[in-house]
């Protein structure tokens, strides 16, 4: 019925062609109008300044067709740290808060935890004392909360937590503690042909369940730390069971190894906020082909009012060596207080 | 000078718009012409038959907008074994032939190899005797030829070899022993929004230097076995040095673990040719959401004239359990002799 009202195919195609032509003409007019430049600021949450300018300039240079600085789209790879770079990380890494929430939930099934460290202190709310047990204590927490289940079950736990849990001091959902200015950077890079990767010390299976929705980064572009898994046929169906054994730590030198093993290509841009990102930033900014621009950026947490203020002496997100190297090498350092008009995701 | 001969920007844009319109009109005319349907067979090297039909039918079902079988593009992940699935693997894995060529080249610097196994036998051309030393002998060969250099140096070695070396019996370059019908499958899937991954027991750094040119698969979509690497600052520049130590074996259960750790998403299609691919094919075809189609394909090497004929008892590319399971589960089995009009890349 509807079909009989349409023009014959050839005419229809002609109409569509003309429509395309008009649409293109319209785009051309918008793009050449002087107003367009103002409306289309790709980084509206960034105040004008050196940081914003250097980032935009870099993107312009690598996308300038015909210029010696042009980089083919396939090689436009950008690597982002997560904790403290894409979302907040205080008073402790959010993944640890996930583990603590989980321990509280599991405590009723484990009465023995009341007398056993690190669980006893955790359940009393004394995180510092619990973690005084050092790496061993941390590992015990991770193993109890992250292992002994299938990968599918763990994914469900993370999804449930991320959609319901609240941050202890801001009382906001964790996904609202993502930095708006960095979301704009991710979008601007992708809009210019970049592939954006997360390269984080956090657990890869802790980030993947929500990174696509929150950051627009698909699971295959998330690189992180991991524990070992084991293939098992359960009820005739294959599954992967998470084992209480570390597999890979994606931090410091590990970030370079993780990048090489997952991407197999050197990023031309890297974004971090701590000494754990130093090697990744070195990797992105050296040994590039002649004339090829590269870019390194550090988020400096200078805003004690809207976020947290910390750097050289911080336990979480310590920024000391990398800050010195940024000065020496001319990397871009973001002064969160001065450079960001908005901090959290809007 | 050149610029002054161009029309003013607005006129130029108008000209480009008209050109776009004409180009679109041209495309529309081609696509609606009855000849186009014949010309556009996406798998011209495949003879008509059950294998071709099942593959095309699967792609049609997952791309049918609005159908219950529709799969969103982001979730269209396809995993391909490499040796014996995308290129040949006889009389032995080509990566082993790379190692042998390399040992011959290095022999002049290692006079002691003349009396030391496995090198002594290798240099006499007796590969079987060299490999009689089992895993230890193989490992020694790999370590001498694959470790002790930076990742950049190794990449250069592979690139040089792949562009010059010839296969011992066919005398063809190895990249011409890639299967034309499988190249068409890769293209057809990508043309329908799939991401194509290699998931191979071969070394990831052996495949990445040429996989993009030969298969159209970028390095970040190549998953394979690996040795460990170490981050080092050499002459003030960071580098990764390849260590004589296994990191990960991407075979059998390892393929599922490799897929999970790199992609973090279950493929909906998997392609293999041996028992080493069985778990990957099981993984792709189970635990999918309700109504979601999945696809598993085995290349059965049945063509002793144009290629090699082997299956259940073969040392390389043994296909036994997986062949039984393919029958039991209704997976697609390609009879290379009957199903492929052309074998090698044209």
Short mmCIF file of N, CA and C in Angstrom, two decimals, chain B residues 63-223:
data_model
loop_
_atom_site.label_atom_id
_atom_site.label_comp_id
_atom_site.label_asym_id
_atom_site.label_seq_id
_atom_site.Cartn_x
_atom_site.Cartn_y
_atom_site.Cartn_z
N UNK B 63 22.79 -9.45 10.58
CA UNK B 63 22.73 -8.05 10.14
C UNK B 63 21.31 -7.62 9.78
N UNK B 64 20.33 -8.51 9.97
CA UNK B 64 18.95 -8.19 9.59
C UNK B 64 18.32 -7.28 10.64
N UNK B 65 18.30 -5.97 10.35
CA UNK B 65 17.77 -4.99 11.30
C UNK B 65 16.32 -5.35 11.66
N UNK B 66 16.04 -5.38 12.95
CA UNK B 66 14.67 -5.64 13.39
C UNK B 66 14.39 -7.11 13.65
N UNK B 67 15.21 -8.00 13.08
CA UNK B 67 14.98 -9.43 13.30
C UNK B 67 15.47 -9.82 14.70
N UNK B 68 14.90 -10.90 15.27
CA UNK B 68 15.37 -11.33 16.60
C UNK B 68 16.82 -11.84 16.56
N UNK B 69 17.30 -12.15 15.36
CA UNK B 69 18.67 -12.65 15.22
C UNK B 69 19.69 -11.53 15.04
N UNK B 70 19.23 -10.29 14.99
CA UNK B 70 20.12 -9.14 14.78
C UNK B 70 21.13 -9.01 15.91
N UNK B 71 22.38 -8.76 15.55
CA UNK B 71 23.43 -8.53 16.56
C UNK B 71 24.01 -7.13 16.33
N UNK B 72 24.07 -6.28 17.36
CA UNK B 72 24.61 -4.92 17.16
C UNK B 72 26.06 -5.00 16.66
N UNK B 73 26.46 -4.07 15.79
CA UNK B 73 27.81 -4.12 15.21
C UNK B 73 28.92 -4.28 16.24
N UNK B 74 28.82 -3.58 17.38
CA UNK B 74 29.90 -3.65 18.37
C UNK B 74 30.13 -5.08 18.86
N UNK B 75 29.10 -5.92 18.76
CA UNK B 75 29.22 -7.29 19.27
C UNK B 75 29.50 -8.30 18.16
N UNK B 76 29.71 -7.81 16.94
CA UNK B 76 30.04 -8.73 15.84
C UNK B 76 31.54 -8.98 15.82
N UNK B 77 31.95 -9.93 16.62
CA UNK B 77 33.36 -10.27 16.74
C UNK B 77 33.59 -11.65 16.13
N UNK B 78 34.58 -11.74 15.24
CA UNK B 78 34.92 -13.02 14.62
C UNK B 78 36.39 -13.34 14.90
N UNK B 79 36.66 -14.59 15.29
CA UNK B 79 38.02 -15.02 15.65
C UNK B 79 38.52 -16.05 14.64
N UNK B 80 39.72 -15.82 14.12
CA UNK B 80 40.31 -16.71 13.12
C UNK B 80 41.63 -17.28 13.61
N UNK B 81 41.73 -18.61 13.60
CA UNK B 81 43.04 -19.24 13.70
C UNK B 81 43.85 -18.81 12.47
N UNK B 82 45.18 -18.87 12.56
CA UNK B 82 46.00 -18.48 11.41
C UNK B 82 46.58 -19.69 10.65
N UNK B 83 47.46 -20.47 11.28
CA UNK B 83 48.12 -21.58 10.58
C UNK B 83 47.12 -22.65 10.17
N UNK B 84 46.99 -22.88 8.87
CA UNK B 84 46.07 -23.90 8.37
C UNK B 84 44.66 -23.39 8.18
N UNK B 85 44.39 -22.17 8.65
CA UNK B 85 43.05 -21.57 8.48
C UNK B 85 43.11 -20.36 7.56
N UNK B 86 44.11 -19.49 7.77
CA UNK B 86 44.25 -18.33 6.88
C UNK B 86 45.40 -18.52 5.89
N UNK B 87 46.42 -19.26 6.28
CA UNK B 87 47.49 -19.63 5.35
C UNK B 87 47.92 -21.05 5.63
N UNK B 88 48.76 -21.61 4.74
CA UNK B 88 49.13 -23.01 4.85
C UNK B 88 50.04 -23.25 6.06
N UNK B 89 50.25 -24.53 6.40
CA UNK B 89 51.05 -24.84 7.60
C UNK B 89 51.91 -26.08 7.39
N UNK B 90 52.10 -26.50 6.13
CA UNK B 90 52.90 -27.70 5.84
C UNK B 90 54.16 -27.33 5.07
N UNK B 91 55.25 -28.06 5.16
CA UNK B 91 55.43 -29.28 5.96
C UNK B 91 55.58 -29.00 7.45
N UNK B 92 55.67 -27.71 7.84
CA UNK B 92 55.68 -27.35 9.26
C UNK B 92 55.25 -25.89 9.37
N UNK B 93 54.87 -25.49 10.59
CA UNK B 93 54.46 -24.09 10.78
C UNK B 93 55.49 -23.15 10.18
N UNK B 94 55.02 -22.14 9.47
CA UNK B 94 55.94 -21.23 8.77
C UNK B 94 56.85 -20.48 9.75
N UNK B 95 56.37 -20.31 10.98
CA UNK B 95 57.22 -19.62 11.95
C UNK B 95 58.46 -20.45 12.29
N UNK B 96 58.30 -21.78 12.22
CA UNK B 96 59.46 -22.65 12.45
C UNK B 96 60.43 -22.54 11.27
N UNK B 97 59.89 -22.39 10.08
CA UNK B 97 60.75 -22.20 8.90
C UNK B 97 61.50 -20.86 9.00
N UNK B 98 60.83 -19.86 9.55
CA UNK B 98 61.51 -18.57 9.83
C UNK B 98 62.68 -18.79 10.79
N UNK B 99 62.44 -19.60 11.84
CA UNK B 99 63.49 -19.87 12.83
C UNK B 99 64.65 -20.62 12.17
N UNK B 100 64.33 -21.59 11.30
CA UNK B 100 65.40 -22.36 10.65
C UNK B 100 66.22 -21.47 9.73
N UNK B 101 65.55 -20.64 8.95
CA UNK B 101 66.28 -19.71 8.08
C UNK B 101 67.21 -18.82 8.90
N UNK B 102 66.73 -18.43 10.06
CA UNK B 102 67.50 -17.53 10.92
C UNK B 102 68.72 -18.25 11.49
N UNK B 103 68.53 -19.51 11.86
CA UNK B 103 69.65 -20.29 12.41
C UNK B 103 70.74 -20.46 11.36
N UNK B 104 70.33 -20.72 10.12
CA UNK B 104 71.32 -20.84 9.04
C UNK B 104 72.11 -19.55 8.90
N UNK B 105 71.42 -18.42 9.04
CA UNK B 105 72.08 -17.13 8.91
C UNK B 105 73.05 -16.86 10.05
N UNK B 106 72.65 -17.29 11.27
CA UNK B 106 73.46 -17.01 12.46
C UNK B 106 74.61 -18.00 12.63
N UNK B 107 74.58 -19.10 11.89
CA UNK B 107 75.51 -20.22 12.14
C UNK B 107 76.98 -19.79 12.05
N UNK B 108 77.26 -18.87 11.11
CA UNK B 108 78.67 -18.48 10.93
C UNK B 108 79.23 -17.82 12.20
N UNK B 109 78.35 -17.18 12.98
CA UNK B 109 78.82 -16.58 14.24
C UNK B 109 78.84 -17.60 15.39
N UNK B 110 78.36 -18.80 15.13
CA UNK B 110 78.26 -19.82 16.19
C UNK B 110 78.87 -21.14 15.74
N UNK B 111 80.20 -21.19 15.61
CA UNK B 111 80.84 -22.45 15.17
C UNK B 111 80.51 -23.62 16.11
N UNK B 112 80.22 -23.31 17.39
CA UNK B 112 79.94 -24.38 18.36
C UNK B 112 78.65 -25.15 18.03
N UNK B 113 77.77 -24.54 17.20
CA UNK B 113 76.51 -25.21 16.86
C UNK B 113 76.75 -26.49 16.05
N UNK B 114 77.92 -26.55 15.38
CA UNK B 114 78.17 -27.73 14.54
C UNK B 114 78.16 -29.03 15.33
N UNK B 115 78.45 -28.90 16.64
CA UNK B 115 78.50 -30.13 17.46
C UNK B 115 77.42 -30.13 18.54
N UNK B 116 76.48 -29.19 18.44
CA UNK B 116 75.50 -29.10 19.53
C UNK B 116 74.07 -29.22 19.01
N UNK B 117 73.32 -30.18 19.60
CA UNK B 117 71.91 -30.32 19.22
C UNK B 117 71.08 -29.25 19.91
N UNK B 118 69.99 -28.81 19.35
CA UNK B 118 69.40 -29.29 18.09
C UNK B 118 70.03 -28.66 16.85
N UNK B 119 70.99 -27.75 17.06
CA UNK B 119 71.51 -26.96 15.93
C UNK B 119 72.25 -27.82 14.91
N UNK B 120 73.06 -28.80 15.40
CA UNK B 120 73.86 -29.63 14.49
C UNK B 120 72.95 -30.30 13.44
N UNK B 121 71.87 -30.95 13.90
CA UNK B 121 70.97 -31.62 12.95
C UNK B 121 70.28 -30.62 12.02
N UNK B 122 69.88 -29.51 12.61
CA UNK B 122 69.20 -28.48 11.80
C UNK B 122 70.09 -28.04 10.65
N UNK B 123 71.35 -27.78 10.96
CA UNK B 123 72.26 -27.25 9.94
C UNK B 123 72.55 -28.30 8.87
N UNK B 124 72.37 -29.60 9.23
CA UNK B 124 72.50 -30.66 8.23
C UNK B 124 71.18 -30.86 7.48
N UNK B 125 70.15 -30.09 7.84
CA UNK B 125 68.87 -30.20 7.14
C UNK B 125 67.97 -31.28 7.71
N UNK B 126 68.36 -31.89 8.83
CA UNK B 126 67.55 -32.97 9.40
C UNK B 126 66.66 -32.42 10.52
N UNK B 127 65.57 -31.78 10.11
CA UNK B 127 64.69 -31.12 11.07
C UNK B 127 64.07 -32.12 12.04
N UNK B 128 63.68 -33.27 11.51
CA UNK B 128 63.01 -34.26 12.35
C UNK B 128 63.91 -34.68 13.51
N UNK B 129 65.18 -34.93 13.19
CA UNK B 129 66.10 -35.36 14.23
C UNK B 129 66.33 -34.22 15.24
N UNK B 130 66.41 -33.00 14.73
CA UNK B 130 66.59 -31.85 15.62
C UNK B 130 65.43 -31.74 16.61
N UNK B 131 64.22 -31.97 16.09
CA UNK B 131 63.04 -31.81 16.95
C UNK B 131 62.78 -33.04 17.81
N UNK B 132 63.57 -34.11 17.58
CA UNK B 132 63.43 -35.31 18.42
C UNK B 132 63.73 -34.96 19.87
N UNK B 133 64.45 -33.87 20.09
CA UNK B 133 64.74 -33.41 21.45
C UNK B 133 63.52 -32.86 22.16
N UNK B 134 62.36 -32.91 21.49
CA UNK B 134 61.09 -32.52 22.11
C UNK B 134 60.98 -31.04 22.42
N UNK B 135 60.22 -30.76 23.46
CA UNK B 135 59.91 -29.38 23.80
C UNK B 135 61.17 -28.57 24.10
N UNK B 136 62.16 -29.26 24.73
CA UNK B 136 63.38 -28.57 25.11
C UNK B 136 64.14 -28.08 23.87
N UNK B 137 64.20 -28.94 22.85
CA UNK B 137 64.89 -28.59 21.61
C UNK B 137 64.18 -27.41 20.92
N UNK B 138 62.84 -27.52 20.87
CA UNK B 138 62.05 -26.47 20.22
C UNK B 138 62.26 -25.14 20.93
N UNK B 139 62.24 -25.21 22.26
CA UNK B 139 62.40 -24.00 23.05
C UNK B 139 63.77 -23.37 22.80
N UNK B 140 64.78 -24.23 22.68
CA UNK B 140 66.13 -23.70 22.44
C UNK B 140 66.20 -22.97 21.09
N UNK B 141 65.53 -23.55 20.11
CA UNK B 141 65.50 -22.92 18.79
C UNK B 141 64.79 -21.57 18.85
N UNK B 142 63.64 -21.57 19.53
CA UNK B 142 62.86 -20.33 19.64
C UNK B 142 63.68 -19.25 20.36
N UNK B 143 64.33 -19.65 21.43
CA UNK B 143 65.03 -18.65 22.24
C UNK B 143 66.20 -18.02 21.48
N UNK B 144 66.92 -18.85 20.74
CA UNK B 144 68.06 -18.34 19.98
C UNK B 144 67.61 -17.41 18.85
N UNK B 145 66.45 -17.71 18.28
CA UNK B 145 66.03 -16.97 17.10
C UNK B 145 65.05 -15.85 17.42
N UNK B 146 64.37 -15.92 18.56
CA UNK B 146 63.29 -14.98 18.86
C UNK B 146 63.59 -14.05 20.04
N UNK B 147 64.64 -14.33 20.82
CA UNK B 147 64.89 -13.53 22.03
C UNK B 147 66.24 -12.83 21.95
N UNK B 148 66.51 -12.00 22.97
CA UNK B 148 67.81 -11.35 23.06
C UNK B 148 67.95 -10.12 22.18
N UNK B 149 66.82 -9.55 21.79
CA UNK B 149 66.86 -8.33 20.97
C UNK B 149 65.66 -7.47 21.36
N UNK B 150 65.63 -6.22 20.90
CA UNK B 150 64.47 -5.40 21.22
C UNK B 150 63.31 -5.80 20.31
N UNK B 151 62.10 -5.40 20.73
CA UNK B 151 60.92 -5.70 19.93
C UNK B 151 61.01 -5.03 18.56
N UNK B 152 61.63 -3.86 18.51
CA UNK B 152 61.79 -3.16 17.23
C UNK B 152 62.72 -3.93 16.30
N UNK B 153 63.80 -4.47 16.86
CA UNK B 153 64.73 -5.26 16.06
C UNK B 153 64.06 -6.53 15.54
N UNK B 154 63.29 -7.19 16.41
CA UNK B 154 62.62 -8.42 15.97
C UNK B 154 61.63 -8.13 14.85
N UNK B 155 60.90 -7.05 14.98
CA UNK B 155 59.93 -6.67 13.94
C UNK B 155 60.63 -6.50 12.59
N UNK B 156 61.80 -5.88 12.62
CA UNK B 156 62.54 -5.67 11.38
C UNK B 156 62.98 -7.01 10.77
N UNK B 157 63.39 -7.95 11.62
CA UNK B 157 63.79 -9.28 11.13
C UNK B 157 62.63 -9.99 10.44
N UNK B 158 61.46 -9.92 11.07
CA UNK B 158 60.28 -10.60 10.51
C UNK B 158 59.90 -9.96 9.17
N UNK B 159 59.93 -8.63 9.14
CA UNK B 159 59.55 -7.93 7.90
C UNK B 159 60.49 -8.29 6.76
N UNK B 160 61.77 -8.38 7.08
CA UNK B 160 62.75 -8.71 6.05
C UNK B 160 62.50 -10.14 5.53
N UNK B 161 62.28 -11.07 6.46
CA UNK B 161 62.07 -12.47 6.09
C UNK B 161 60.80 -12.62 5.25
N UNK B 162 59.71 -12.04 5.71
CA UNK B 162 58.42 -12.28 5.04
C UNK B 162 58.44 -11.70 3.62
N UNK B 163 59.29 -10.69 3.38
CA UNK B 163 59.29 -10.07 2.06
C UNK B 163 60.32 -10.72 1.12
N UNK B 164 61.13 -11.65 1.63
CA UNK B 164 62.15 -12.26 0.77
C UNK B 164 62.12 -13.79 0.76
N UNK B 165 61.71 -14.42 1.85
CA UNK B 165 61.85 -15.88 1.96
C UNK B 165 60.87 -16.61 1.06
N UNK B 166 61.25 -17.84 0.67
CA UNK B 166 60.38 -18.68 -0.17
C UNK B 166 60.12 -20.00 0.54
N UNK B 167 58.92 -20.54 0.30
CA UNK B 167 58.53 -21.82 0.88
C UNK B 167 59.39 -22.95 0.28
N UNK B 168 59.81 -23.92 1.10
CA UNK B 168 60.76 -24.95 0.62
C UNK B 168 60.24 -25.80 -0.55
N UNK B 169 58.96 -26.10 -0.61
CA UNK B 169 58.51 -26.94 -1.73
C UNK B 169 57.78 -26.16 -2.83
N UNK B 170 56.91 -25.20 -2.46
CA UNK B 170 56.20 -24.47 -3.52
C UNK B 170 57.06 -23.38 -4.13
N UNK B 171 58.12 -22.97 -3.42
CA UNK B 171 59.01 -21.87 -3.87
C UNK B 171 58.28 -20.54 -4.01
N UNK B 172 57.12 -20.43 -3.38
CA UNK B 172 56.38 -19.17 -3.43
C UNK B 172 56.68 -18.36 -2.16
N UNK B 173 56.54 -17.03 -2.24
CA UNK B 173 56.61 -16.24 -1.00
C UNK B 173 55.49 -16.71 -0.06
N UNK B 174 55.75 -16.68 1.22
CA UNK B 174 54.76 -17.18 2.18
C UNK B 174 53.44 -16.41 2.12
N UNK B 175 53.53 -15.13 1.83
CA UNK B 175 52.29 -14.34 1.80
C UNK B 175 51.42 -14.69 0.58
N UNK B 176 51.98 -15.48 -0.34
CA UNK B 176 51.14 -15.96 -1.45
C UNK B 176 50.55 -17.33 -1.14
N UNK B 177 50.83 -17.84 0.05
CA UNK B 177 50.23 -19.11 0.45
C UNK B 177 49.09 -18.88 1.44
N UNK B 178 48.55 -17.68 1.34
CA UNK B 178 47.36 -17.28 2.08
C UNK B 178 46.16 -17.74 1.26
N UNK B 179 45.09 -18.19 1.94
CA UNK B 179 43.93 -18.73 1.22
C UNK B 179 43.01 -17.63 0.71
N UNK B 180 42.86 -17.56 -0.60
CA UNK B 180 41.98 -16.57 -1.23
C UNK B 180 40.54 -16.65 -0.69
N UNK B 181 39.96 -17.85 -0.55
CA UNK B 181 38.57 -17.90 -0.04
C UNK B 181 38.45 -17.31 1.37
N UNK B 182 39.49 -17.45 2.18
CA UNK B 182 39.40 -16.90 3.53
C UNK B 182 39.59 -15.39 3.53
N UNK B 183 40.39 -14.87 2.60
CA UNK B 183 40.49 -13.41 2.47
C UNK B 183 39.11 -12.84 2.14
N UNK B 184 38.38 -13.57 1.30
CA UNK B 184 37.03 -13.09 0.95
C UNK B 184 36.10 -13.13 2.16
N UNK B 185 36.26 -14.15 3.01
CA UNK B 185 35.45 -14.22 4.23
C UNK B 185 35.77 -13.03 5.14
N UNK B 186 37.05 -12.76 5.33
CA UNK B 186 37.46 -11.61 6.17
C UNK B 186 36.82 -10.32 5.65
N UNK B 187 36.92 -10.11 4.35
CA UNK B 187 36.36 -8.89 3.76
C UNK B 187 34.85 -8.81 3.89
N UNK B 188 34.21 -9.95 3.65
CA UNK B 188 32.75 -9.96 3.72
C UNK B 188 32.29 -9.66 5.15
N UNK B 189 32.95 -10.24 6.12
CA UNK B 189 32.58 -9.98 7.52
C UNK B 189 32.81 -8.51 7.87
N UNK B 190 33.99 -7.99 7.52
CA UNK B 190 34.27 -6.58 7.85
C UNK B 190 33.30 -5.64 7.13
N UNK B 191 32.94 -6.00 5.89
CA UNK B 191 31.98 -5.20 5.14
C UNK B 191 30.61 -5.22 5.80
N UNK B 192 30.39 -6.19 6.69
CA UNK B 192 29.12 -6.27 7.40
C UNK B 192 29.28 -5.92 8.88
N UNK B 193 30.27 -5.08 9.17
CA UNK B 193 30.38 -4.51 10.51
C UNK B 193 31.10 -5.37 11.52
N UNK B 194 31.64 -6.51 11.09
CA UNK B 194 32.39 -7.36 12.02
C UNK B 194 33.77 -6.80 12.29
N UNK B 195 34.27 -7.08 13.51
CA UNK B 195 35.69 -6.91 13.79
C UNK B 195 36.32 -8.29 13.67
N UNK B 196 37.37 -8.39 12.85
CA UNK B 196 38.02 -9.69 12.65
C UNK B 196 39.32 -9.74 13.45
N UNK B 197 39.45 -10.80 14.24
CA UNK B 197 40.64 -11.01 15.07
C UNK B 197 41.36 -12.29 14.64
N UNK B 198 42.68 -12.28 14.72
CA UNK B 198 43.45 -13.52 14.62
C UNK B 198 43.66 -14.03 16.04
N UNK B 199 43.43 -15.33 16.24
CA UNK B 199 43.68 -15.96 17.54
C UNK B 199 44.48 -17.22 17.24
N UNK B 200 45.79 -17.10 17.34
CA UNK B 200 46.69 -18.13 16.80
C UNK B 200 47.68 -18.63 17.85
N UNK B 201 48.05 -19.91 17.72
CA UNK B 201 49.13 -20.45 18.55
C UNK B 201 50.48 -19.86 18.18
N UNK B 202 50.57 -19.26 17.01
CA UNK B 202 51.81 -18.64 16.55
C UNK B 202 52.17 -17.42 17.39
N UNK B 203 53.40 -16.96 17.26
CA UNK B 203 53.86 -15.82 18.03
C UNK B 203 53.18 -14.54 17.59
N UNK B 204 52.70 -13.79 18.54
CA UNK B 204 51.97 -12.56 18.21
C UNK B 204 52.89 -11.57 17.48
N UNK B 205 54.17 -11.54 17.88
CA UNK B 205 55.08 -10.57 17.24
C UNK B 205 55.62 -11.09 15.91
N UNK B 206 55.36 -12.36 15.63
CA UNK B 206 55.70 -12.89 14.31
C UNK B 206 54.61 -12.54 13.29
N UNK B 207 53.38 -12.39 13.76
CA UNK B 207 52.26 -12.14 12.83
C UNK B 207 51.98 -10.66 12.59
N UNK B 208 52.13 -9.87 13.66
CA UNK B 208 51.71 -8.46 13.54
C UNK B 208 52.40 -7.66 12.45
N UNK B 209 53.70 -7.90 12.18
CA UNK B 209 54.36 -7.05 11.18
C UNK B 209 53.77 -7.15 9.77
N UNK B 210 53.04 -8.21 9.45
CA UNK B 210 52.51 -8.34 8.08
C UNK B 210 50.99 -8.58 8.03
N UNK B 211 50.36 -8.82 9.18
CA UNK B 211 48.93 -9.17 9.19
C UNK B 211 48.06 -8.04 8.64
N UNK B 212 48.48 -6.79 8.85
CA UNK B 212 47.66 -5.67 8.39
C UNK B 212 47.67 -5.59 6.87
N UNK B 213 48.86 -5.74 6.28
CA UNK B 213 48.97 -5.66 4.83
C UNK B 213 48.32 -6.87 4.16
N UNK B 214 48.55 -8.05 4.70
CA UNK B 214 48.11 -9.28 4.04
C UNK B 214 46.63 -9.59 4.32
N UNK B 215 46.19 -9.43 5.57
CA UNK B 215 44.83 -9.80 5.94
C UNK B 215 43.92 -8.59 6.19
N UNK B 216 44.50 -7.40 6.28
CA UNK B 216 43.70 -6.24 6.68
C UNK B 216 43.37 -6.25 8.16
N UNK B 217 44.16 -6.98 8.95
CA UNK B 217 43.91 -7.06 10.40
C UNK B 217 44.99 -6.27 11.14
N UNK B 218 44.59 -5.19 11.84
CA UNK B 218 45.58 -4.34 12.52
C UNK B 218 46.18 -5.06 13.72
N UNK B 219 47.38 -4.63 14.16
CA UNK B 219 48.09 -5.33 15.23
C UNK B 219 47.26 -5.54 16.49
N UNK B 220 46.41 -4.57 16.83
CA UNK B 220 45.66 -4.71 18.08
C UNK B 220 44.58 -5.78 17.97
N UNK B 221 44.36 -6.31 16.77
CA UNK B 221 43.40 -7.41 16.62
C UNK B 221 44.10 -8.73 16.32
N UNK B 222 45.38 -8.80 16.64
CA UNK B 222 46.13 -10.05 16.52
C UNK B 222 46.46 -10.57 17.92
N UNK B 223 46.01 -11.78 18.23
CA UNK B 223 46.27 -12.40 19.52
C UNK B 223 47.09 -13.66 19.25
#
